[in-house]
Amino acid sequence: MTGPVLLVSTQGGHLAHLLALRSWWEGRDRLWVCPDTPDVVDRLDGERVVHSHSPTTRNVPNLARNAVLAMRLLREERPSLVVSAGAGVAVPFFVAAWALDIPTVFIEVYDRFDSPTMTGRLCGPFTTRRIVQWQSQLEFYPDARLVGPLL
């Protein structure tokens, strides 16, 4: 891998999923894209963070702002991989990564075992590798790799 790993998330549980992968990412060059919230500031203290526009859920102006941010940041940083567990901020970054031929990994969240998330469905066509945490999630993501609970 040449560029950093780009970890894209919203605050709360989505961020908790990526933090649970610390043993994987802590030895790698990395850059986070997250909103400027107290939760993110506290949990990513000492990390390199670029702030995304929030809220993302059904907010078209912030979707457009995050799309511009994604294209700019991916061109500047040339990450080797984009990883996300959601939520909405992942979509423009996955689309931009796909356009720039950068591999992506989407982690379906722990608490959605009976139906796919909206972000998971939207990111699907732009996802290189999908990871799920429950056997039941394979019903709606048959191409996914089951890793078991991260949290």
mmCIF file with all atom_site columns, C-alpha atoms in Angstrom, residues 6-10 18 31-35 40 44 48-53 66 69 73 89 93:
data_model
loop_
_atom_site.group_PDB
_atom_site.id
_atom_site.type_symbol
_atom_site.label_atom_id
_atom_site.label_alt_id
_atom_site.label_comp_id
_atom_site.label_asym_id
_atom_site.label_entity_id
_atom_site.label_seq_id
_atom_site.pdbx_PDB_ins_code
_atom_site.Cartn_x
_atom_site.Cartn_y
_atom_site.Cartn_z
_atom_site.occupancy
_atom_site.B_iso_or_equiv
_atom_site.pdbx_formal_charge
_atom_site.auth_seq_id
_atom_site.auth_comp_id
_atom_site.auth_asym_id
_atom_site.auth_atom_id
_atom_site.pdbx_PDB_model_num
ATOM 1  C CA . LEU A 1 6  ? -8.809  6.541  4.663  1.00 0.00 ? 6  LEU A CA 1
ATOM 2  C CA . LEU A 1 7  ? -11.282 5.760  7.457  1.00 0.00 ? 7  LEU A CA 1
ATOM 3  C CA . VAL A 1 8  ? -14.634 7.460  6.815  1.00 0.00 ? 8  VAL A CA 1
ATOM 4  C CA . SER A 1 9  ? -17.296 7.627  9.506  1.00 0.00 ? 9  SER A CA 1
ATOM 5  C CA . THR A 1 10 ? -19.943 9.508  11.352 1.00 0.00 ? 10 THR A CA 1
ATOM 6  C CA . LEU A 1 18 ? -13.794 1.415  13.026 1.00 0.00 ? 18 LEU A CA 1
ATOM 7  C CA . LEU A 1 31 ? -6.414  9.608  7.778  1.00 0.00 ? 31 LEU A CA 1
ATOM 8  C CA . TRP A 1 32 ? -9.898  9.924  9.249  1.00 0.00 ? 32 TRP A CA 1
ATOM 9  C CA . VAL A 1 33 ? -12.878 11.731 7.734  1.00 0.00 ? 33 VAL A CA 1
ATOM 10 C CA . CYS A 1 34 ? -15.452 12.437 10.436 1.00 0.00 ? 34 CYS A CA 1
ATOM 11 C CA . PRO A 1 35 ? -17.702 15.278 11.593 1.00 0.00 ? 35 PRO A CA 1
ATOM 12 C CA . VAL A 1 40 ? -15.134 12.392 17.401 1.00 0.00 ? 40 VAL A CA 1
ATOM 13 C CA . LEU A 1 44 ? -9.738  10.537 17.722 1.00 0.00 ? 44 LEU A CA 1
ATOM 14 C CA . ARG A 1 48 ? -5.094  13.059 11.669 1.00 0.00 ? 48 ARG A CA 1
ATOM 15 C CA . VAL A 1 49 ? -8.716  14.056 10.972 1.00 0.00 ? 49 VAL A CA 1
ATOM 16 C CA . VAL A 1 50 ? -10.426 15.941 8.154  1.00 0.00 ? 50 VAL A CA 1
ATOM 17 C CA . HIS A 1 51 ? -13.880 17.154 9.140  1.00 0.00 ? 51 HIS A CA 1
ATOM 18 C CA . SER A 1 52 ? -16.839 16.148 7.005  1.00 0.00 ? 52 SER A CA 1
ATOM 19 C CA . HIS A 1 53 ? -20.049 18.119 6.680  1.00 0.00 ? 53 HIS A CA 1
ATOM 20 C CA . ASN A 1 66 ? -19.028 15.898 1.075  1.00 0.00 ? 66 ASN A CA 1
ATOM 21 C CA . LEU A 1 69 ? -14.553 17.069 -0.183 1.00 0.00 ? 69 LEU A CA 1
ATOM 22 C CA . LEU A 1 73 ? -9.195  14.650 -0.584 1.00 0.00 ? 73 LEU A CA 1
ATOM 23 C CA . VAL A 1 89 ? -20.808 10.385 4.605  1.00 0.00 ? 89 VAL A CA 1
ATOM 24 C CA . PHE A 1 93 ? -16.373 8.813  -0.643 1.00 0.00 ? 93 PHE A CA 1
#
